[in-house]
Short mmCIF file of C-alpha atoms and ligand atoms in Angstrom, two decimals:
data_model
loop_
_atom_site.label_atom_id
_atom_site.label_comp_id
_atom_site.label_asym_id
_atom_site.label_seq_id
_atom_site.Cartn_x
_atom_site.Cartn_y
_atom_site.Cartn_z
CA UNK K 1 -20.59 19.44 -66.02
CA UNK K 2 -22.79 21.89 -68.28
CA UNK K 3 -26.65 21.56 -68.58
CA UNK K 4 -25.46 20.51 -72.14
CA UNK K 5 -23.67 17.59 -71.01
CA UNK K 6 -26.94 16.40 -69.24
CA UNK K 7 -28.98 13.74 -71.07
CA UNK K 8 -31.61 13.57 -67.59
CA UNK K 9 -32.23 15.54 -64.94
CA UNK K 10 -34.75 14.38 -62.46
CA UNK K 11 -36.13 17.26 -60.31
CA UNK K 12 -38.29 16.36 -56.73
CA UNK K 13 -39.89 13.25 -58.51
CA UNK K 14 -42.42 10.81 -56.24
CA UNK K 15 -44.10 8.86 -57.55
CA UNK K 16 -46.81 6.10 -55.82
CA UNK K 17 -49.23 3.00 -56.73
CA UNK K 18 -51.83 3.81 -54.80
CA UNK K 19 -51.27 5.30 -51.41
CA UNK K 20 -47.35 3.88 -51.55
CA UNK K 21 -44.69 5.61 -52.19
CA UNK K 22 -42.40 3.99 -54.43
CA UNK K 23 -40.21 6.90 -56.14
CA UNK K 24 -38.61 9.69 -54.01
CA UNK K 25 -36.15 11.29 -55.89
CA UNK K 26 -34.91 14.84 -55.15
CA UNK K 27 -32.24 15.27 -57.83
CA UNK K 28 -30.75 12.92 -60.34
CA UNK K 29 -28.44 13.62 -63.29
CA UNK K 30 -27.15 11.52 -65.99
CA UNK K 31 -24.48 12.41 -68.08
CA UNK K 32 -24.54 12.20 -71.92
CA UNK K 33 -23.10 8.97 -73.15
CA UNK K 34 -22.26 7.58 -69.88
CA UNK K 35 -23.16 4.16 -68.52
CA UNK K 36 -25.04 4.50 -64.77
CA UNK K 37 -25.55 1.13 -62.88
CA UNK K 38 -28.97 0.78 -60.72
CA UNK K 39 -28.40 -1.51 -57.90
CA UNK K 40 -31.16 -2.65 -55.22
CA UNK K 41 -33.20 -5.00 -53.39
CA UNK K 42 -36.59 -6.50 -55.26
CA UNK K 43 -39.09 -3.76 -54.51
CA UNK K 44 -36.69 -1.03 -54.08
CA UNK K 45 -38.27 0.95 -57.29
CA UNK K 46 -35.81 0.00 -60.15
CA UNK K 47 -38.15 -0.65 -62.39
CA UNK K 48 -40.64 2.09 -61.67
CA UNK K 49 -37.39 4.15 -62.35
CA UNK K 50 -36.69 2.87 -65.39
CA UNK K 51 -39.72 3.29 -66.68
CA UNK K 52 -39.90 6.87 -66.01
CA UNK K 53 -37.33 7.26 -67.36
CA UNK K 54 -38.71 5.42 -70.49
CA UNK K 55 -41.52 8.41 -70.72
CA UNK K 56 -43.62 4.94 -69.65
CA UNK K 57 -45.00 6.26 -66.65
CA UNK K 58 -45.79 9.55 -65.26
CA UNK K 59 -44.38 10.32 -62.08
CA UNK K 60 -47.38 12.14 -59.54
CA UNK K 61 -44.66 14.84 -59.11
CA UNK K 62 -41.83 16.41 -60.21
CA UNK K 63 -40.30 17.17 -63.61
CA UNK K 64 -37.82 15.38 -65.91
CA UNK K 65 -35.48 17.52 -68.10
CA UNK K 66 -33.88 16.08 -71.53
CA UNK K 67 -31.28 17.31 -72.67
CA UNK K 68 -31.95 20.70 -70.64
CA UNK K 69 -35.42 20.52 -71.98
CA UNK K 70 -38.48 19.40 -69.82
CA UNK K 71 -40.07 16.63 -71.41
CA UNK K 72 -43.26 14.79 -70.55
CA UNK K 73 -44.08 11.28 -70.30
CA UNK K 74 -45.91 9.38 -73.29
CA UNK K 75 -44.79 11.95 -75.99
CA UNK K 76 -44.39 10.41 -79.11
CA UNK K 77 -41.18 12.02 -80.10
CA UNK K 78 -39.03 11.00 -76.93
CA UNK K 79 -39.86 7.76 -76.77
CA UNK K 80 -38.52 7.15 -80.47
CA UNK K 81 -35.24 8.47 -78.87
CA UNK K 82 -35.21 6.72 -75.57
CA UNK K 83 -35.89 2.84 -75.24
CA UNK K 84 -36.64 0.32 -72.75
CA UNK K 85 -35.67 -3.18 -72.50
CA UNK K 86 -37.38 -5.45 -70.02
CA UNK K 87 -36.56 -8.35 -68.35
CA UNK K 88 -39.55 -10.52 -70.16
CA UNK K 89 -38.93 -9.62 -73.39
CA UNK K 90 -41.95 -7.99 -76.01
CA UNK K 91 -42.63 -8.89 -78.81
CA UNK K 92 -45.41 -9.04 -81.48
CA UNK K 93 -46.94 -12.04 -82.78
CA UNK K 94 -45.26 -11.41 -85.71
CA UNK K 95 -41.78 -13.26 -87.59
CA UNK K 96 -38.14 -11.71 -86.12
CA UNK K 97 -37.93 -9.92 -89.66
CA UNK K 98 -41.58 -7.62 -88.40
CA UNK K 99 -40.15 -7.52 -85.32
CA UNK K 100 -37.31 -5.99 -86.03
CA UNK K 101 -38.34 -3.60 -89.35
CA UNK K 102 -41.44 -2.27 -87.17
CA UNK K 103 -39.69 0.45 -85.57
CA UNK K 104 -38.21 1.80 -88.85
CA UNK K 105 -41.38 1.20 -90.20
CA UNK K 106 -43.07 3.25 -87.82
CA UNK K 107 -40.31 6.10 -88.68
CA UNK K 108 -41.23 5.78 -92.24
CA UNK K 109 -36.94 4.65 -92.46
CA UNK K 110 -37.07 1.97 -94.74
CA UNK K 111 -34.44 2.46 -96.72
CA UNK K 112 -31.89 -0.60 -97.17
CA UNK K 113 -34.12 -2.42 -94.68
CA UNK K 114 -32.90 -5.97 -95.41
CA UNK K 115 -29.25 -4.89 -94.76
CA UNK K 116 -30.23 -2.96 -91.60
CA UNK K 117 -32.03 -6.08 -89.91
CA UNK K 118 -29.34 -8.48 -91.36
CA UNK K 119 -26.91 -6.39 -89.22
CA UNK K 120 -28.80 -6.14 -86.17
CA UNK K 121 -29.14 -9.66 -86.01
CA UNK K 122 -25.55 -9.73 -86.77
CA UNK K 123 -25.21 -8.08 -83.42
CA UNK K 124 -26.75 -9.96 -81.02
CA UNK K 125 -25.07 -13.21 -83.02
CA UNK K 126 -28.45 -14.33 -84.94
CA UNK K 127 -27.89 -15.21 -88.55
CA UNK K 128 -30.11 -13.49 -91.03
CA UNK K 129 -31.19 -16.53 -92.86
CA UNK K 130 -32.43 -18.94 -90.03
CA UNK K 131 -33.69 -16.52 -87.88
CA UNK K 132 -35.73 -14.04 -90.06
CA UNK K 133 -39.19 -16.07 -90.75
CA UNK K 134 -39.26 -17.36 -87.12
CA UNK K 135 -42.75 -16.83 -85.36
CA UNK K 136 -41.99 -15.01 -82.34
CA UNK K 137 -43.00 -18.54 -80.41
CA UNK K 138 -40.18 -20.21 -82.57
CA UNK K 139 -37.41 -18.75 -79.96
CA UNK K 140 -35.60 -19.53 -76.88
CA UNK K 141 -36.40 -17.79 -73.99
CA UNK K 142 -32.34 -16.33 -74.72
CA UNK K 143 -33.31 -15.71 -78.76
CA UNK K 144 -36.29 -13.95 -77.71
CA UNK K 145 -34.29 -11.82 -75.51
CA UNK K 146 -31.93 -10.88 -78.43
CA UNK K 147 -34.03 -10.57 -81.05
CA UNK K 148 -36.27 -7.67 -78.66
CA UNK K 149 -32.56 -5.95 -78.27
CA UNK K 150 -31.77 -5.94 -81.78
CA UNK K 151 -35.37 -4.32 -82.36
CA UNK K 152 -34.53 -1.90 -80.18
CA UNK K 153 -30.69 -1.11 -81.55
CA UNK K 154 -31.64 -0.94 -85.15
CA UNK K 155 -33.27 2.11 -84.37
CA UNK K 156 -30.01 3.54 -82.99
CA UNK K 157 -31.36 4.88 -79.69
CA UNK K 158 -29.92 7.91 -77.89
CA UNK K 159 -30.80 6.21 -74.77
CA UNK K 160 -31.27 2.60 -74.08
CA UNK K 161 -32.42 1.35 -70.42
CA UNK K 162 -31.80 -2.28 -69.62
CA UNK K 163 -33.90 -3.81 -66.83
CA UNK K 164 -32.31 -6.82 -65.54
CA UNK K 165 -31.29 -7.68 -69.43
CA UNK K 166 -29.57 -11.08 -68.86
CA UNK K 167 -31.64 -12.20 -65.30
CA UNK K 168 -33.80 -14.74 -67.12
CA UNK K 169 -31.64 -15.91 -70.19
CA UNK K 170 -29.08 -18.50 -70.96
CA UNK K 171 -25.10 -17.55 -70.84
CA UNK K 172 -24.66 -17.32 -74.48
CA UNK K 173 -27.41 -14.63 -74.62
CA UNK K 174 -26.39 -12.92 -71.55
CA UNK K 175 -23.00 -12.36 -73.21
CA UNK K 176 -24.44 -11.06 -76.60
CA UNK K 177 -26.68 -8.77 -74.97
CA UNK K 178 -23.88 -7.27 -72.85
CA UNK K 179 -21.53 -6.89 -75.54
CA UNK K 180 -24.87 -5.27 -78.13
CA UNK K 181 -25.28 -2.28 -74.99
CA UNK K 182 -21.54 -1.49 -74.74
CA UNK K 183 -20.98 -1.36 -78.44
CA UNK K 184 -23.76 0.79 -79.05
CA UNK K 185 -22.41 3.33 -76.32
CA UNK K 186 -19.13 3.15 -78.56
CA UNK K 187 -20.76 3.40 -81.81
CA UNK K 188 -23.70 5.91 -81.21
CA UNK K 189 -22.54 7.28 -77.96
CA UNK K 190 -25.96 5.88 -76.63
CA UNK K 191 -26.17 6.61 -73.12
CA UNK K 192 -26.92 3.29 -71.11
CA UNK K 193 -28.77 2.89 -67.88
CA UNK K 194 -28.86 -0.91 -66.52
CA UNK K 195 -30.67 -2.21 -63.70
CA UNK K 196 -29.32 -5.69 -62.74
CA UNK K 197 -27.93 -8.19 -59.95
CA UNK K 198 -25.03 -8.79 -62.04
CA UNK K 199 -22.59 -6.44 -59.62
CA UNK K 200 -19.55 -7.76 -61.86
CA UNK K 201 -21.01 -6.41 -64.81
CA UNK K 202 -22.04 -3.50 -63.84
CA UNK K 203 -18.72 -2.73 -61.66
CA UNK K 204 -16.40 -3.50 -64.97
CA UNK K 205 -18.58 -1.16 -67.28
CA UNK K 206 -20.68 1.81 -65.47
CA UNK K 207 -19.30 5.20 -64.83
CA UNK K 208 -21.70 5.55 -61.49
CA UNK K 209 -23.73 2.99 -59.83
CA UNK K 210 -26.84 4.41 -58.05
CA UNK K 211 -28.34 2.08 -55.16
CA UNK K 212 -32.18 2.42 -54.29
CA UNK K 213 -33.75 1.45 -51.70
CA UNK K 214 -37.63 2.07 -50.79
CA UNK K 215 -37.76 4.37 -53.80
CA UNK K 216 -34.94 6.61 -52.49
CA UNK K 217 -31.80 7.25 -54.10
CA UNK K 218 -28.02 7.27 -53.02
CA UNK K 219 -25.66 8.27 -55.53
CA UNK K 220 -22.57 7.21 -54.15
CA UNK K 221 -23.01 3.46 -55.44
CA UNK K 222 -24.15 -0.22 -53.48
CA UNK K 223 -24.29 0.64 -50.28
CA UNK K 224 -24.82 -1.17 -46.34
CA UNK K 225 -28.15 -0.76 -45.57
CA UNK K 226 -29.69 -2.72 -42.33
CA UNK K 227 -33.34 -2.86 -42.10
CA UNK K 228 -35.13 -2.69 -38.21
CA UNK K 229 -36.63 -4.15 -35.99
CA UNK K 230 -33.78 -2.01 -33.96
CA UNK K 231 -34.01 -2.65 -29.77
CA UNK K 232 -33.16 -0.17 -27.11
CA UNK K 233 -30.38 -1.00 -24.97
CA UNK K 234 -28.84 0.98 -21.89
CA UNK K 235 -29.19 4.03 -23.67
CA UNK K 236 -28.17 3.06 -26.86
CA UNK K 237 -30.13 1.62 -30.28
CA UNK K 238 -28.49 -1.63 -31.52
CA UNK K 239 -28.78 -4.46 -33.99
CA UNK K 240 -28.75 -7.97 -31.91
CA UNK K 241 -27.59 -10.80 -34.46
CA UNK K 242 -28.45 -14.00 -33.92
CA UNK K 243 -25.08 -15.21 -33.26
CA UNK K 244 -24.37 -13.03 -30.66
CA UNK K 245 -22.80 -9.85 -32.38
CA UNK K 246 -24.21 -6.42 -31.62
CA UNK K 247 -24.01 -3.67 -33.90
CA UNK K 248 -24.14 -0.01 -32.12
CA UNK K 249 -26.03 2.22 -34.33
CA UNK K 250 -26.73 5.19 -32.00
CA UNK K 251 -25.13 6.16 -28.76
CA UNK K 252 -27.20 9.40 -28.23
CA UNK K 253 -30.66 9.11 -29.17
CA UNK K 254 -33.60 6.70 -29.67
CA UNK K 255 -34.95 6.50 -33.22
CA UNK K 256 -38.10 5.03 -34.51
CA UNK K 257 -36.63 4.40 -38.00
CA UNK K 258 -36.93 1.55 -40.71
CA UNK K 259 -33.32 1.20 -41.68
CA UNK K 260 -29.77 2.66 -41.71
CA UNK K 261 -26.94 3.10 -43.86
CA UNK K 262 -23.60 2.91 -42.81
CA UNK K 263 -21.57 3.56 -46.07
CA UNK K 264 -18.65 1.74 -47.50
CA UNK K 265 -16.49 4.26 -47.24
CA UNK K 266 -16.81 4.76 -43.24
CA UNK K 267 -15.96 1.01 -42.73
CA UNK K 268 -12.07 -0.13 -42.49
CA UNK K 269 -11.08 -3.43 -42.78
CA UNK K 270 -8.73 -5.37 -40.49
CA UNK K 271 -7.89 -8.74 -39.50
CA UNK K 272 -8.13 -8.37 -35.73
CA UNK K 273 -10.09 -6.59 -33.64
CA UNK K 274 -8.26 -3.44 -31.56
CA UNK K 275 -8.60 -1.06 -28.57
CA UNK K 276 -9.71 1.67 -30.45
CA UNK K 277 -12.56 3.62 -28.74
CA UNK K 278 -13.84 5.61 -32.53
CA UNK K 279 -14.75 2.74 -33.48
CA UNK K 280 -18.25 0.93 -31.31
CA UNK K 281 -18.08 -1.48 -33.81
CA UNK K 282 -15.86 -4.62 -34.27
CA UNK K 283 -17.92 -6.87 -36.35
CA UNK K 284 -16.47 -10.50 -37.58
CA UNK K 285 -17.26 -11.89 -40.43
CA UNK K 286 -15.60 -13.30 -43.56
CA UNK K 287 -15.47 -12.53 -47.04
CA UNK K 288 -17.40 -14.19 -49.64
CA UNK K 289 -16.48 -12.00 -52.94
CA UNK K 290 -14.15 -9.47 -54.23
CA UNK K 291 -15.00 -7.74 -57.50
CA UNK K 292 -13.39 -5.95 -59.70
CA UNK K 293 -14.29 -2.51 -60.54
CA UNK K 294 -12.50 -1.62 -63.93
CA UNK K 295 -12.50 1.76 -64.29
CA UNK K 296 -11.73 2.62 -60.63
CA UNK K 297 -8.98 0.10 -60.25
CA UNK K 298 -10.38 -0.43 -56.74
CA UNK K 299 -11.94 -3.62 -55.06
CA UNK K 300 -15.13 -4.06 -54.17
CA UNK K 301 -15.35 -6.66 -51.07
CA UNK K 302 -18.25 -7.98 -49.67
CA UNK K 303 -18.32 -9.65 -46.45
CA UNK K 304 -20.98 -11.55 -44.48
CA UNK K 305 -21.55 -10.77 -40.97
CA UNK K 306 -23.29 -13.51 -40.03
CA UNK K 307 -26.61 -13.07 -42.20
CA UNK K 308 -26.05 -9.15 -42.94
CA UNK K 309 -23.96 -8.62 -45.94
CA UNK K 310 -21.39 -5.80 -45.72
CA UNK K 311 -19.87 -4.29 -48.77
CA UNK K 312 -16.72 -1.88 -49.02
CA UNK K 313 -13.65 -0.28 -51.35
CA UNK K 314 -10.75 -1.37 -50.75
CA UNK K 315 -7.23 -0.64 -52.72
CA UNK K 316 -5.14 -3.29 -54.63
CA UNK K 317 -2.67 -2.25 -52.06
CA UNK K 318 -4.48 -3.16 -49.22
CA UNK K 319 -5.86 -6.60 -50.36
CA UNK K 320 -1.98 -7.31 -50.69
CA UNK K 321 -0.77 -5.94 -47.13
CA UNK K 322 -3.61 -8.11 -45.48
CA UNK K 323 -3.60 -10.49 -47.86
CA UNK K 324 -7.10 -10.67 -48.12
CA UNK K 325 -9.29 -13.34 -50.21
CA UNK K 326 -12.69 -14.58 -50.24
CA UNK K 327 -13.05 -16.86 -47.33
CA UNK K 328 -10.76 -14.85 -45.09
CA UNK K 329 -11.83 -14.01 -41.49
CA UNK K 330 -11.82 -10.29 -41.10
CA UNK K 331 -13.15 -7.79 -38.60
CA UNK K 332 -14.81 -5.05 -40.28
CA UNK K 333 -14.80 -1.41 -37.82
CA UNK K 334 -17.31 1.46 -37.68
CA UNK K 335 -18.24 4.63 -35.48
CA UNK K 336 -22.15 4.95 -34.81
CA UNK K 337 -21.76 8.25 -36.24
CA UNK K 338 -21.25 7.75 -39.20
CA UNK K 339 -24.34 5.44 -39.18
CA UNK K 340 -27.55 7.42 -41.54
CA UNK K 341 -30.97 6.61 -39.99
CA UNK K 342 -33.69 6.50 -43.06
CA UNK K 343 -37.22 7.06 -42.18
P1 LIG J 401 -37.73 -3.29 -58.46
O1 LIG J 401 -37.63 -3.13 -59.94
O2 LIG J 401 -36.60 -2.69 -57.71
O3 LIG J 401 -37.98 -4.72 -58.05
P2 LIG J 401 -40.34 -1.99 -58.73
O4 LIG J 401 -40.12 -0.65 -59.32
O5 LIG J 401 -40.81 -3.10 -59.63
O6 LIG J 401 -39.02 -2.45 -57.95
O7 LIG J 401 -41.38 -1.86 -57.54
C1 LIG J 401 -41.33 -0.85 -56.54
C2 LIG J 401 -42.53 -1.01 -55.62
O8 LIG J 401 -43.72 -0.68 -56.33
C3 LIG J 401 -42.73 -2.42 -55.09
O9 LIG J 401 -43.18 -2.33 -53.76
C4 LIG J 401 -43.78 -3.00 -56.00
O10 LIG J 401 -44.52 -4.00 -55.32
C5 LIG J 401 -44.62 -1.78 -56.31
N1 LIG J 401 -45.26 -1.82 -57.65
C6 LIG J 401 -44.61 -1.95 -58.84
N2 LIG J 401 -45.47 -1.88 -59.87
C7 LIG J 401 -46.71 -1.71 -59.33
C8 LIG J 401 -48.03 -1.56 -59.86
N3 LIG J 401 -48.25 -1.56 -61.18
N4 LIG J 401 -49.04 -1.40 -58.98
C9 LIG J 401 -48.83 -1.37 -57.65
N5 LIG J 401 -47.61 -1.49 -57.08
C10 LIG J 401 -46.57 -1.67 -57.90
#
């Protein structure tokens, strides 16, 4: 990948409200054109990230390069590039038709204006005629939604960051809205970056799903992360679960830490539980969803262990050898080395 191909790079970014800090990012690219996934808890600095990435907010430190460039938040010129949709939708107290216009108004890029706003409501499956007078109180909660994408699209963004897009709206809209981001990726090559709980979504269309979690980063997609209050045991740190499981997450050390991460890909999946002394952890559980992820052709399983939820990759192969399927009983295995302590 050439700086070229870069459309962000995020260099030692924190950023805090107040004395918190909600952003700690050491390094974070994203690729031209691509589609990245943001995946994580309430709280976990989604937002905050997409809005930095909006030029919305200025990070307390660090530096954000565009295109290979470094750019600063609240410039005029960026932000007609690089657009933001949130979960409540904006709009002015205007009709859909001013809505939708005011960006290429702004731009002074009226030309064929009519056609162009005919179209984007086209897009996002509003028809022209009924919708264009509306007051911006005359809409759905869904409409509102669609019409505040379509004012966004029209103006044929290089970069378009969805914050939980279809969390508050009907199904209708939620599919019109989906199908509006991916065909402007197609179209303009507009690079997409999508926050959202919607894991089948995002696993069918993104290139790279980034998890957060307490404003820190992992790159390698959703990943198991188990929050503290950890206990000391004969030398060891563990995780007691209420229904009598204990999960060994340190056999050397004691760690005051708030959480750890054991990652998907150190977990194997079996059905019964074996003598094996790598692995200090034979959890049961069962599984409650398998997902699809297109492009990898690879399953995405999640599992509850009693109330933790595990999630790992498994192969089309191996679903059919252990004929796995939500519901099963299952016995997922891990080392406590490969456990990650986060302070
Ligand atoms: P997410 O989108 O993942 O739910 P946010 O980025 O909204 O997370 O929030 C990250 C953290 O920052 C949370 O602890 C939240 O309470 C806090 N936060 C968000 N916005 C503000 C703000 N304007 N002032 C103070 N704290 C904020």
């Amino acid at each position: 990948m050439t700086k070229k191909d870069l459309i962000y790079y995020l260099k030692e970014i924190r950023h805090f409200y107040g004395d918190t800090k909600v952003l700690e990012i050491d390094d974070l690219k994203i690729e031209k054109g691509s589609i990245t996934g943001l995946i994580g808890p309430n709280g976990s600095g989604k937002t905050t990230l997409l809005r930095v990435l909006a030029f919305a907010e200025k990070p307390k430190f660090g530096q954000i390069f565009y295109k290979g460039r470094p750019e600063f938040p609240f410039s005029s010129t960026i932000r007609s590039k690089v657009t933001l949709l949130t979960q409540k939708p904006y709009l002015l107290k205007r009709t859909v038709f001013e809505n939708i216009s005011y960006g290429l108004k702004i731009r002074k890029d009226t030309d064929k204006l009519e056609k162009r706003v005919i179209e984007a409501l086209n897009n996002v499956g509003l028809d022209f005629k009924d919708f264009a007078l509306r007051k911006w109180h005359e809409l759905s909660g869904g409409e509102a939604q669609r019409v505040a994408m379509a004012a966004r699209l029209i103006l044929k963004p290089e970069v378009l960051l969805l914050d939980e897009p279809t969390a508050s709206v009907d199904t209708e809209s939620a599919k019109l809205i989906r199908k509006a981001s991916l065909k402007a990726r197609d179209v303009w090559g507009t690079t997409l970056v999508i926050a959202s709980h919607d894991l089948q979504w995002l696993y069918s269309i993104s290139d790279k799903q980034f998890s957060l979690f307490k404003g820190n980063i992992f790159a390698t997609g959703i990943e198991n992360i188990i929050s503290g209050p950890f206990e000391n045991l004969d030398d060891k740190v563990v995780k007691k679960l209420d229904d009598g499981q204990i999960i060994t997450l340190d056999v050397t050390q004691k760690k005051e830490c708030i959480a750890v991460i054991i990652r998907k890909k150190n977990i194997t999946i079996e059905l019964f539980e074996s003598t094996d002394k790598i692995f200090h952890n034979q959890l049961s559980g069962h599984i409650v969803s398998m997902l699809l992820e297109e492009k990898r052709g690879d399953i995405m399983v999640t599992v509850f262990v009693h109330d933790l939820t595990f999630v790992l990759r498994v192969t089309p192969d191996q679903i059919s050898n252990l004929d796995l399927y939500p519901g099963k009983k299952v016995v997922l295995k891990f080392s406590s080395s490969d456990v990650e302590w986060i302070k």
